[in-house]
Short mmCIF file of C-alpha atoms and ligand atoms in Angstrom, two decimals:
data_model
loop_
_atom_site.label_atom_id
_atom_site.label_comp_id
_atom_site.label_asym_id
_atom_site.label_seq_id
_atom_site.Cartn_x
_atom_site.Cartn_y
_atom_site.Cartn_z
CA MET A 8 180.95 -253.02 39.03
CA ASP A 9 180.60 -254.52 35.55
CA GLN A 10 177.80 -253.06 33.48
CA ILE A 11 176.17 -253.09 30.08
CA LEU A 12 174.98 -249.76 28.68
CA ILE A 13 171.82 -249.45 26.65
CA LEU A 14 171.56 -246.46 24.34
CA ASP A 15 167.91 -245.49 24.00
CA PHE A 16 166.53 -244.64 20.58
CA GLY A 17 162.99 -244.28 21.92
CA SER A 18 161.61 -247.79 21.63
CA GLN A 19 158.68 -248.73 23.83
CA TYR A 20 160.73 -251.84 24.63
CA THR A 21 163.93 -250.14 25.88
CA GLN A 22 162.97 -250.59 29.51
CA LEU A 23 162.25 -254.22 28.81
CA ILE A 24 165.83 -254.75 27.62
CA ALA A 25 167.05 -253.40 30.94
CA ARG A 26 164.59 -255.44 32.96
CA ARG A 27 165.45 -258.58 31.07
CA LEU A 28 169.19 -258.11 31.64
CA ARG A 29 168.69 -257.30 35.30
CA SER A 30 166.59 -260.44 35.73
CA LEU A 31 169.56 -262.33 34.28
CA ARG A 32 171.58 -260.73 37.09
CA ILE A 33 173.41 -258.44 34.70
CA TYR A 34 173.65 -254.81 35.78
CA CYS A 35 172.79 -252.31 33.07
CA GLU A 36 171.76 -248.72 32.68
CA ILE A 37 169.90 -246.82 29.97
CA LEU A 38 171.42 -243.67 28.53
CA PRO A 39 170.18 -241.32 25.82
CA PHE A 40 171.43 -242.22 22.34
CA ARG A 41 173.35 -238.95 22.14
CA THR A 42 175.56 -239.73 25.16
CA PRO A 43 179.11 -238.65 24.24
CA VAL A 44 181.70 -241.36 23.69
CA GLU A 45 183.88 -239.98 26.51
CA GLU A 46 181.05 -240.45 28.98
CA ILE A 47 180.49 -243.99 27.77
CA LEU A 48 184.18 -244.80 28.06
CA ALA A 49 184.34 -243.26 31.53
CA ARG A 50 181.78 -245.81 32.69
CA GLY A 51 183.88 -248.68 31.37
CA PRO A 52 180.97 -250.80 30.09
CA LYS A 53 181.50 -254.43 29.15
CA GLY A 54 179.13 -254.03 26.24
CA ILE A 55 176.72 -251.63 24.55
CA ILE A 56 173.22 -252.28 23.27
CA LEU A 57 171.59 -249.99 20.73
CA SER A 58 167.84 -250.15 21.31
CA GLY A 59 165.02 -250.11 18.83
CA GLY A 60 163.17 -246.92 18.06
CA PRO A 61 160.20 -245.50 16.17
CA SER A 62 162.27 -243.63 13.55
CA SER A 63 163.58 -244.81 10.20
CA VAL A 64 167.33 -244.62 9.58
CA CYS A 65 166.39 -243.69 6.02
CA ASP A 66 164.80 -240.44 7.16
CA LYS A 67 166.65 -237.18 7.43
CA GLY A 68 167.23 -236.20 11.04
CA ALA A 69 166.88 -239.79 12.31
CA PRO A 70 168.57 -240.20 15.70
CA VAL A 71 172.18 -241.36 15.50
CA SER A 72 174.79 -241.90 18.17
CA ASP A 73 178.45 -241.13 17.63
CA PRO A 74 179.68 -243.70 15.04
CA ALA A 75 182.92 -243.98 17.06
CA ILE A 76 180.96 -246.25 19.40
CA LEU A 77 181.28 -248.99 16.82
CA SER A 78 185.06 -248.93 16.91
CA LEU A 79 185.83 -248.67 20.61
CA GLY A 80 186.64 -252.37 20.84
CA ILE A 81 183.60 -252.78 23.14
CA PRO A 82 181.07 -255.32 21.80
CA VAL A 83 177.86 -253.78 20.48
CA LEU A 84 174.47 -255.40 19.97
CA GLY A 85 172.00 -253.54 17.77
CA ILE A 86 168.34 -254.40 18.16
CA CYS A 87 165.89 -253.48 15.37
CA TYR A 88 166.58 -249.75 14.78
CA GLY A 89 170.00 -250.40 16.37
CA MET A 90 170.65 -253.08 13.75
CA GLN A 91 169.70 -250.80 10.90
CA LEU A 92 171.96 -248.12 12.31
CA ILE A 93 174.93 -250.50 12.45
CA ALA A 94 174.16 -251.68 8.90
CA ARG A 95 174.07 -248.13 7.58
CA GLU A 96 177.15 -246.93 9.46
CA MET A 97 179.18 -249.93 8.33
CA GLY A 98 178.24 -249.56 4.66
CA GLY A 99 175.36 -252.03 4.35
CA LYS A 100 172.05 -251.35 2.66
CA VAL A 101 168.88 -250.51 4.57
CA GLN A 102 165.54 -250.24 2.86
CA LYS A 103 162.19 -248.91 3.92
CA ALA A 104 159.70 -251.77 3.94
CA LEU A 105 156.41 -251.25 2.10
CA LYS A 106 154.51 -252.18 5.21
CA ARG A 107 155.43 -252.48 8.86
CA GLU A 108 155.94 -256.04 10.07
CA TYR A 109 154.46 -256.60 13.50
CA GLY A 110 154.02 -259.86 15.36
CA HIS A 111 155.40 -263.38 15.44
CA SER A 112 157.81 -264.71 12.88
CA GLY A 113 159.78 -267.94 12.45
CA LEU A 114 163.55 -267.44 12.68
CA LYS A 115 166.09 -269.82 11.17
CA VAL A 116 169.56 -269.60 12.65
CA ARG A 117 172.45 -270.25 10.25
CA GLY A 118 176.05 -271.22 10.87
CA VAL A 119 177.73 -270.85 14.24
CA SER A 120 177.29 -267.70 16.29
CA ALA A 121 178.15 -267.03 19.92
CA LEU A 122 174.92 -265.02 20.12
CA PHE A 123 172.80 -268.08 19.37
CA ARG A 124 174.77 -270.66 21.43
CA GLY A 125 172.37 -273.05 23.12
CA VAL A 126 169.40 -271.69 21.16
CA PRO A 127 167.44 -273.97 18.78
CA LYS A 128 168.01 -273.45 15.05
CA ASP A 129 164.32 -272.72 14.55
CA LEU A 130 162.63 -270.33 16.91
CA LYS A 131 159.66 -268.05 17.27
CA VAL A 132 160.59 -264.38 17.48
CA TRP A 133 158.76 -261.06 17.85
CA MET A 134 159.13 -258.49 15.09
CA SER A 135 158.11 -254.85 15.07
CA HIS A 136 159.82 -252.86 12.34
CA GLY A 137 159.41 -250.78 9.21
CA ASP A 138 162.93 -250.79 7.73
CA GLU A 139 165.05 -253.82 7.03
CA VAL A 140 168.62 -254.63 6.09
CA LYS A 141 168.77 -255.59 2.42
CA ALA A 142 172.52 -256.19 2.25
CA ALA A 143 174.80 -256.80 5.21
CA PRO A 144 177.92 -254.62 5.33
CA TYR A 145 181.21 -255.97 4.00
CA GLY A 146 182.82 -258.35 6.49
CA PHE A 147 179.51 -259.22 8.17
CA SER A 148 177.94 -262.65 8.07
CA VAL A 149 174.21 -263.22 8.08
CA THR A 150 173.44 -265.47 11.03
CA ALA A 151 169.66 -265.74 10.85
CA GLY A 152 166.70 -265.03 8.59
CA THR A 153 162.91 -265.28 8.51
CA PRO A 154 160.69 -265.97 5.48
CA ASP A 155 160.08 -262.22 5.08
CA VAL A 156 163.40 -260.86 6.30
CA PRO A 157 166.42 -262.72 4.92
CA VAL A 158 168.84 -260.63 7.02
CA ALA A 159 167.25 -260.98 10.46
CA ALA A 160 170.58 -261.22 12.31
CA MET A 161 174.12 -260.38 11.25
CA GLU A 162 177.49 -260.04 12.87
CA CYS A 163 181.11 -259.20 12.48
CA ALA A 164 182.62 -261.14 15.38
CA ASP A 165 186.13 -259.79 14.73
CA ARG A 166 184.93 -256.27 15.44
CA GLY A 167 182.50 -257.31 18.17
CA LEU A 168 179.46 -256.06 16.25
CA TYR A 169 176.21 -258.05 16.50
CA SER A 170 172.68 -257.24 15.55
CA VAL A 171 169.19 -258.67 15.41
CA GLN A 172 166.11 -257.40 13.63
CA PHE A 173 163.73 -259.06 16.12
CA HIS A 174 163.24 -258.16 19.79
CA PRO A 175 164.94 -260.63 22.15
CA GLU A 176 163.73 -258.58 25.14
CA VAL A 177 160.05 -259.24 24.44
CA HIS A 178 158.73 -262.40 26.08
CA HIS A 179 157.05 -263.54 22.84
CA THR A 180 160.57 -264.20 21.52
CA CYS A 181 161.53 -267.72 22.57
CA HIS A 182 164.98 -267.95 24.17
CA GLY A 183 165.29 -264.14 24.05
CA GLY A 184 166.82 -264.17 27.52
CA LYS A 185 169.41 -266.71 26.41
CA ILE A 186 170.37 -264.50 23.46
CA LEU A 187 170.85 -261.47 25.72
CA ASP A 188 172.74 -263.60 28.23
CA ASN A 189 174.99 -264.89 25.45
CA PHE A 190 175.73 -261.33 24.39
CA ALA A 191 176.57 -260.15 27.90
CA ARG A 192 178.42 -263.16 29.27
CA ARG A 193 179.90 -264.99 26.26
CA ILE A 194 180.60 -262.05 23.99
CA CYS A 195 181.19 -259.16 26.41
CA GLY A 196 182.70 -261.27 29.18
CA TYR A 197 180.35 -259.98 31.89
CA ARG A 198 181.28 -262.10 34.91
CA GLU A 199 179.38 -260.87 37.96
CA ARG A 200 176.07 -261.98 39.35
CA TRP A 201 174.35 -258.74 40.17
CA THR A 202 171.48 -258.68 42.64
CA PRO A 203 169.65 -255.75 44.22
CA ALA A 204 171.15 -256.84 47.55
CA SER A 205 174.66 -256.48 46.13
CA PHE A 206 173.69 -252.85 45.70
CA LEU A 207 172.99 -252.44 49.42
CA ASP A 208 176.50 -251.72 50.74
CA GLU A 209 177.22 -249.38 47.86
CA ALA A 210 173.92 -247.53 48.38
CA VAL A 211 174.53 -247.15 52.13
CA ALA A 212 178.06 -245.84 51.50
CA GLY A 213 176.68 -243.44 48.85
CA ILE A 214 174.08 -242.02 51.24
CA LYS A 215 176.70 -241.55 54.00
CA LYS A 216 178.95 -239.73 51.60
CA GLN A 217 176.20 -237.51 50.20
CA VAL A 218 174.64 -236.58 53.54
CA GLY A 219 177.77 -236.22 55.70
CA GLN A 220 176.79 -235.14 59.21
CA ASN A 221 173.54 -233.48 58.08
CA SER A 222 169.98 -234.64 58.69
CA VAL A 223 167.44 -235.98 56.21
CA ILE A 224 163.66 -235.62 56.13
CA CYS A 225 161.40 -238.20 54.52
CA ALA A 226 157.69 -238.13 53.73
CA LEU A 227 156.94 -241.72 54.62
CA SER A 228 153.71 -242.95 53.08
CA GLY A 229 154.09 -246.58 54.06
CA GLY A 230 154.07 -247.65 50.39
CA VAL A 231 156.78 -249.92 49.02
CA ASP A 232 159.05 -247.24 47.55
CA SER A 233 159.13 -244.74 50.38
CA SER A 234 159.45 -247.57 52.92
CA VAL A 235 162.46 -249.18 51.26
CA ALA A 236 164.10 -245.79 50.61
CA ALA A 237 163.61 -244.78 54.25
CA VAL A 238 164.94 -248.06 55.70
CA LEU A 239 167.98 -247.75 53.45
CA VAL A 240 168.65 -244.17 54.54
CA HIS A 241 168.05 -245.20 58.15
CA ARG A 242 170.64 -247.95 57.76
CA ALA A 243 173.11 -245.28 56.64
CA ILE A 244 172.44 -242.44 59.10
CA GLY A 245 170.15 -243.85 61.82
CA LYS A 246 168.42 -241.23 63.96
CA ARG A 247 169.48 -238.38 61.71
CA LEU A 248 166.63 -239.50 59.45
CA TYR A 249 163.38 -237.76 60.41
CA CYS A 250 160.26 -239.35 58.92
CA ILE A 251 156.90 -237.67 58.73
CA PHE A 252 153.73 -239.64 58.09
CA VAL A 253 150.71 -237.50 57.28
CA ASP A 254 147.44 -239.17 58.20
CA THR A 255 145.11 -237.51 55.72
CA GLY A 256 142.05 -239.29 57.04
CA LEU A 257 141.81 -240.77 53.55
CA LEU A 258 143.77 -243.93 54.35
CA ARG A 259 142.61 -247.52 54.47
CA PHE A 260 141.70 -249.18 57.74
CA GLY A 261 144.85 -250.49 59.36
CA ASP A 262 147.36 -248.29 57.47
CA ARG A 263 148.19 -246.10 60.44
CA GLU A 264 148.56 -249.03 62.83
CA ARG A 265 150.87 -250.77 60.41
CA MET A 266 153.07 -247.68 60.26
CA LYS A 267 153.42 -247.76 64.02
CA LYS A 268 154.09 -251.48 64.13
CA VAL A 269 156.71 -251.51 61.40
CA PHE A 270 158.50 -248.20 61.64
CA LEU A 271 158.19 -247.27 65.31
CA LYS A 272 158.32 -250.69 66.95
CA LYS A 273 160.40 -252.75 64.54
CA PHE A 274 162.80 -250.25 62.98
CA ARG A 275 162.70 -247.66 65.80
CA PHE A 276 162.54 -244.73 63.42
CA ASN A 277 162.36 -241.09 64.36
CA LEU A 278 158.80 -240.99 63.07
CA LYS A 279 156.22 -238.32 63.58
CA ILE A 280 152.63 -239.28 62.79
CA VAL A 281 150.61 -236.16 62.05
CA ASP A 282 146.84 -236.41 62.26
CA ALA A 283 145.71 -233.92 59.64
CA SER A 284 142.38 -235.53 58.76
CA LYS A 285 140.36 -232.52 59.88
CA ILE A 286 142.22 -230.21 57.49
CA PHE A 287 141.78 -232.56 54.54
CA LEU A 288 138.13 -233.28 55.21
CA SER A 289 137.18 -229.65 55.69
CA ARG A 290 138.90 -228.62 52.45
CA LEU A 291 137.23 -231.40 50.52
CA LYS A 292 133.77 -230.46 51.74
CA GLY A 293 131.36 -230.18 48.82
CA VAL A 294 134.08 -230.91 46.23
CA THR A 295 133.08 -233.50 43.63
CA SER A 296 135.48 -232.95 40.72
CA PRO A 297 138.26 -235.60 40.69
CA GLU A 298 140.88 -233.10 39.54
CA ARG A 299 139.88 -230.54 42.18
CA LYS A 300 140.11 -233.23 44.82
CA ARG A 301 143.65 -234.10 43.69
CA LYS A 302 144.75 -230.46 43.69
CA ILE A 303 143.30 -229.77 47.13
CA ILE A 304 144.85 -232.89 48.60
CA GLY A 305 148.20 -232.18 46.94
CA HIS A 306 148.32 -228.64 48.30
CA ALA A 307 147.14 -229.58 51.77
CA PHE A 308 149.74 -232.34 51.89
CA ILE A 309 152.58 -229.98 51.04
CA GLU A 310 151.32 -227.45 53.57
CA VAL A 311 151.10 -229.96 56.43
CA PHE A 312 154.38 -231.60 55.53
CA GLU A 313 156.21 -228.30 55.22
CA SER A 314 155.02 -227.00 58.56
CA GLU A 315 156.18 -230.24 60.24
CA ALA A 316 159.45 -230.27 58.36
CA LYS A 317 160.24 -226.73 59.47
CA LYS A 318 160.31 -227.98 63.05
CA ILE A 319 163.26 -230.19 62.18
CA LYS A 320 166.18 -227.85 62.45
CA GLY A 321 169.19 -228.16 60.23
CA ALA A 322 167.82 -230.71 57.76
CA LYS A 323 169.38 -230.26 54.34
CA PHE A 324 168.08 -233.30 52.49
CA LEU A 325 164.82 -234.91 51.48
CA ALA A 326 164.74 -238.68 50.89
CA GLN A 327 162.46 -239.90 48.12
CA GLY A 328 161.67 -243.32 46.69
CA THR A 329 162.09 -242.31 43.03
CA LEU A 330 162.44 -245.42 40.85
CA TYR A 331 164.38 -246.05 37.66
CA PRO A 332 161.40 -245.81 35.25
CA ASP A 333 160.88 -242.18 36.35
CA VAL A 334 164.55 -241.42 35.86
CA ILE A 335 164.53 -242.97 32.39
CA GLU A 336 161.36 -241.09 31.52
CA SER A 337 163.07 -237.80 32.27
CA VAL A 338 166.11 -238.53 30.06
CA SER A 339 164.33 -240.42 27.29
CA VAL A 340 163.97 -239.16 23.73
CA LYS A 341 160.19 -239.25 23.91
CA GLY A 342 158.13 -236.18 24.53
CA PRO A 343 155.85 -235.93 27.52
CA SER A 344 152.67 -237.93 27.17
CA ALA A 345 149.22 -236.40 27.61
CA VAL A 346 148.11 -235.86 31.18
CA ILE A 347 145.11 -238.05 31.90
CA LYS A 348 145.16 -237.54 35.67
CA SER A 349 147.40 -235.12 37.49
CA HIS A 350 148.82 -237.64 39.93
CA HIS A 351 149.59 -236.31 43.32
CA ASN A 352 152.93 -237.19 44.82
CA VAL A 353 155.51 -235.29 46.80
CA GLY A 354 157.51 -234.32 43.71
CA GLY A 355 156.91 -230.61 44.27
CA LEU A 356 158.43 -230.57 47.74
CA PRO A 357 162.18 -230.03 47.34
CA ASP A 358 161.88 -227.06 44.99
CA LYS A 359 159.85 -225.14 47.50
CA MET A 360 161.82 -226.19 50.53
CA GLY A 361 165.31 -225.78 49.17
CA LEU A 362 166.30 -229.32 50.13
CA ALA A 363 168.66 -231.51 48.13
CA LEU A 364 167.31 -234.92 47.14
CA VAL A 365 168.49 -238.30 48.36
CA GLU A 366 167.11 -240.89 45.96
CA PRO A 367 168.74 -244.22 46.79
CA LEU A 368 166.42 -246.28 44.57
CA ARG A 369 166.86 -244.27 41.40
CA PHE A 370 168.53 -247.14 39.54
CA LEU A 371 166.10 -249.87 40.55
CA PHE A 372 162.92 -251.29 39.08
CA LYS A 373 159.96 -252.06 41.31
CA ASP A 374 160.57 -255.80 41.63
CA GLU A 375 164.19 -255.07 42.52
CA VAL A 376 163.08 -252.62 45.21
CA ARG A 377 161.00 -255.41 46.73
CA GLU A 378 163.98 -257.75 46.63
CA LEU A 379 166.16 -255.12 48.28
CA GLY A 380 163.41 -254.55 50.86
CA ARG A 381 163.53 -258.25 51.70
CA SER A 382 167.24 -258.10 52.37
CA LEU A 383 166.54 -255.12 54.65
CA LYS A 384 164.06 -257.32 56.55
CA ILE A 385 161.05 -255.17 55.71
CA PRO A 386 157.90 -257.26 56.34
CA GLU A 387 156.10 -258.83 53.38
CA GLU A 388 152.87 -257.01 54.26
CA VAL A 389 154.66 -253.78 53.35
CA LEU A 390 156.55 -255.09 50.32
CA MET A 391 153.72 -256.98 48.68
CA GLN A 392 150.91 -254.48 49.24
CA HIS A 393 148.93 -253.24 46.28
CA PRO A 394 149.66 -249.71 45.04
CA PHE A 395 147.57 -247.08 46.81
CA PRO A 396 147.09 -243.63 45.26
CA GLY A 397 148.26 -240.49 47.05
CA PRO A 398 144.74 -238.96 47.22
CA GLY A 399 143.63 -242.21 48.87
CA LEU A 400 139.99 -243.01 49.46
CA ALA A 401 138.94 -239.49 48.39
CA ILE A 402 139.01 -240.62 44.76
CA ARG A 403 137.18 -243.83 45.64
CA VAL A 404 134.31 -242.09 47.38
CA LEU A 405 132.77 -240.75 44.19
CA GLY A 406 131.30 -237.30 44.57
CA ASP A 407 131.19 -235.63 47.97
CA VAL A 408 133.73 -236.94 50.51
CA THR A 409 132.38 -237.06 54.05
CA ALA A 410 133.58 -238.84 57.18
CA GLU A 411 130.48 -241.02 57.07
CA ARG A 412 131.01 -242.09 53.47
CA LEU A 413 134.71 -242.69 54.10
CA ALA A 414 133.79 -244.98 56.98
CA ILE A 415 131.40 -247.00 54.79
CA LEU A 416 134.04 -247.40 52.11
CA GLY A 417 136.78 -248.19 54.63
CA LYS A 418 134.78 -251.06 56.13
CA ALA A 419 133.84 -252.51 52.76
CA ASP A 420 137.42 -252.24 51.55
CA LEU A 421 138.75 -254.06 54.60
CA ILE A 422 136.30 -256.93 54.13
CA MET A 423 137.21 -257.23 50.47
CA ARG A 424 140.93 -257.39 51.32
CA GLU A 425 140.37 -259.96 54.06
CA GLU A 426 138.45 -262.22 51.70
CA ILE A 427 140.94 -261.88 48.84
CA GLN A 428 143.78 -262.71 51.23
CA ALA A 429 141.92 -265.64 52.75
CA PHE A 430 141.32 -266.99 49.25
CA GLY A 431 145.04 -266.73 48.42
CA TRP A 432 144.41 -264.26 45.58
CA TYR A 433 146.05 -261.12 46.94
CA SER A 434 149.44 -261.60 45.27
CA ARG A 435 147.80 -262.56 41.94
CA ILE A 436 146.19 -259.14 41.69
CA TRP A 437 147.88 -255.83 40.87
CA GLN A 438 145.29 -253.74 42.66
CA SER A 439 142.04 -254.44 44.46
CA PHE A 440 139.74 -251.87 45.99
CA CYS A 441 136.17 -250.79 46.58
CA VAL A 442 134.50 -247.69 45.21
CA LEU A 443 131.50 -246.05 46.85
CA LEU A 444 129.12 -244.85 44.16
CA PRO A 445 127.23 -241.56 44.46
CA THR A 446 123.88 -243.19 43.97
CA LYS A 447 121.40 -245.27 45.92
CA THR A 448 119.45 -248.30 44.83
CA VAL A 449 116.42 -250.13 46.11
CA GLY A 450 116.80 -253.42 47.93
CA VAL A 451 114.92 -255.66 50.28
CA MET A 452 116.30 -256.51 53.70
CA GLY A 453 114.19 -258.82 55.81
CA ASP A 454 110.68 -257.71 54.92
CA GLU A 455 111.68 -254.09 54.57
CA ARG A 456 112.42 -252.03 51.52
CA SER A 457 115.87 -250.47 51.67
CA TYR A 458 117.26 -247.56 49.71
CA GLU A 459 121.03 -247.64 50.20
CA ASN A 460 124.48 -247.27 48.69
CA VAL A 461 126.20 -249.30 45.99
CA ILE A 462 129.79 -250.52 46.30
CA ALA A 463 131.75 -251.37 43.17
CA VAL A 464 134.62 -253.85 43.54
CA ARG A 465 137.56 -253.34 41.21
CA CYS A 466 140.35 -255.94 40.88
CA VAL A 467 142.86 -255.67 38.06
CA GLU A 468 145.92 -257.44 36.78
CA SER A 469 148.71 -255.31 35.36
CA VAL A 470 152.47 -255.11 35.00
CA ASP A 471 152.99 -251.41 35.48
CA GLY A 472 149.57 -249.79 35.83
CA MET A 473 149.77 -248.39 32.30
CA THR A 474 147.40 -251.01 30.96
CA ALA A 475 145.28 -253.41 32.97
CA ASP A 476 142.83 -256.25 32.68
CA TRP A 477 140.04 -256.96 35.14
CA SER A 478 140.75 -260.01 37.27
CA GLN A 479 138.62 -263.06 36.67
CA LEU A 480 138.01 -263.73 40.35
CA PRO A 481 136.50 -267.08 41.28
CA TYR A 482 132.71 -266.80 41.72
CA GLU A 483 132.98 -268.17 45.24
CA LEU A 484 135.33 -265.36 46.21
CA MET A 485 133.00 -262.78 44.66
CA ARG A 486 130.09 -264.32 46.47
CA ARG A 487 131.86 -264.09 49.82
CA ILE A 488 132.93 -260.48 49.31
CA SER A 489 129.44 -259.47 48.30
CA ALA A 490 127.64 -261.39 51.06
CA ARG A 491 129.93 -260.09 53.81
CA ILE A 492 129.85 -256.46 52.73
CA VAL A 493 126.06 -256.23 52.48
CA SER A 494 125.55 -258.01 55.76
CA GLU A 495 128.31 -256.27 57.75
CA VAL A 496 128.43 -252.74 56.40
CA LYS A 497 125.44 -250.65 57.33
CA GLY A 498 124.26 -248.45 54.49
CA VAL A 499 125.19 -250.79 51.60
CA ASN A 500 122.65 -253.01 49.84
CA ARG A 501 124.25 -253.75 46.48
CA ILE A 502 127.67 -254.86 45.16
CA VAL A 503 128.77 -254.68 41.53
CA TYR A 504 131.99 -255.89 39.92
CA ASP A 505 133.87 -253.72 37.41
CA ILE A 506 134.63 -255.65 34.21
CA THR A 507 136.38 -252.95 32.20
CA SER A 508 140.00 -253.09 31.13
CA LYS A 509 142.38 -250.13 30.86
CA PRO A 510 142.11 -248.71 28.24
CA PRO A 511 139.37 -247.67 27.71
CA ALA A 512 138.70 -247.22 31.46
CA THR A 513 141.34 -246.16 33.96
CA ILE A 514 142.11 -248.24 37.03
CA GLU A 515 140.67 -245.73 39.49
CA TRP A 516 137.14 -244.49 38.90
CA GLU A 517 138.09 -240.85 39.41
P1 XMP B 14 144.73 -244.86 36.59
O1 XMP B 14 143.50 -244.63 37.40
O2 XMP B 14 145.28 -243.60 35.98
O3 XMP B 14 145.82 -245.33 37.63
O4 XMP B 14 144.58 -245.96 35.60
C1 XMP B 14 147.06 -245.89 37.34
C2 XMP B 14 147.77 -246.13 38.65
O5 XMP B 14 148.02 -244.89 39.31
C3 XMP B 14 147.33 -244.83 40.55
N1 XMP B 14 146.79 -243.47 40.67
C4 XMP B 14 147.36 -242.52 41.43
N2 XMP B 14 148.46 -242.54 42.19
N3 XMP B 14 148.09 -240.31 42.76
C5 XMP B 14 148.81 -241.43 42.89
O6 XMP B 14 149.80 -241.43 43.64
C6 XMP B 14 146.98 -240.20 41.99
O7 XMP B 14 146.36 -239.14 41.92
C7 XMP B 14 146.60 -241.37 41.30
N4 XMP B 14 145.57 -241.64 40.45
C8 XMP B 14 145.72 -242.94 40.08
C9 XMP B 14 146.27 -245.88 40.48
O8 XMP B 14 145.90 -246.33 41.78
C10 XMP B 14 146.95 -246.94 39.64
O9 XMP B 14 147.84 -247.71 40.42
#
């Protein structure tokens, strides 16, 4: 399979380069900047992209890849830091700018360049850099400039070296996709039309080869990632896949039924549904700290899962829906970021259980997983569902988690979802949920004074959950949600809407 390799110098935009290329149906992978030349050659890439990065090439100890990469005869595109690196390696002059340039800039394309074919001569681009190229290396021609940066793009077509100071991967850059497409298809000669579905046969063959005649266990949560991973593994090894679904008692209304409908009835999985709600609820009794809740739920989950998994004799593998961003994160040049919430997932399982991992989605982004899921005939209600946190409703019942409070929240949450779906807003929102507050307020119902619970509704728009904006729901939709919850859910007399973005708030309230 043809591919483009991206060497990562730590830019916040590196993943965007990959996503942009993939959306152009060009397969690419991200590797650390230090990847040895032999490893690069062994992969036979059509082209190499050097990403941006936070460092300055003028500083001592700045990250550099093996300079031999520039003379392999494989076309190279340097972006921002990557451009400065090419300039320095090839004998050009790079200078530290007095101040960082950040934001829009007007680019003027000069002369004829394959990189800018079909792109207007004047275009808006996105800049984010400290250093800049003052003099292009010998043999290079300057192909574009901005008012502040005369050398904003340069190339030496004979040697297959191209570079741009701006970020074509960022959507603020007009025709950025065309520039990347030109690099891959015109300059590198990338010919295929990659789609996540074209990955299906290869993935199935890979799983068969890895697993042999052994069995695989999977903690199926019913979320997008574990569902697609499981269906893929099932396609490869059928009944030798054993799925376990732990009902924590902290799920949304309808989740368990959907599991049965999709995975037992439709796909005919070997699926064991374990009702462990009593264990979870008893351990959460009296616990109000969000972090304690997460720890308790995480431990209980592992315990329940392990005891079920032990009953499956001879299993040597654990299937997980790990996605590409997590894989990149673990090989990237960045250090670990501060822990805001210790997210619970099943990551701790294999170490303890001595199982090898099967991670068939480890090279895919979320939208690609959905696309693959479609070609596996997984229903839209599974693929398009909003993310749901591992600790479930326990972190949405603020304070003490009891069966009664879970039931109040569950009913309100179902009504909210029904109304959002009926209004056609579900797919416009990243996440929508209700939160039961640990406080009561006064109301009037009929002629009577009431003193009941408050439900907060939270709907956000986001690309990856890292940042988020509250959704500007139509008033009519808000009105319906509010009116139905207070009239249909006993014990609730007030609804509020959360209008905080992330940051400074987080998406969940706990
Ligand atoms: P926050 O609240 O940190 O959430 O802005 C970002 C995304 O992560 C989800 N989330 C969790 N997911 N275990 C999970 O599996 C957790 O403990 C957890 N806490 C938050 C949250 O729903 C949002 O999608």
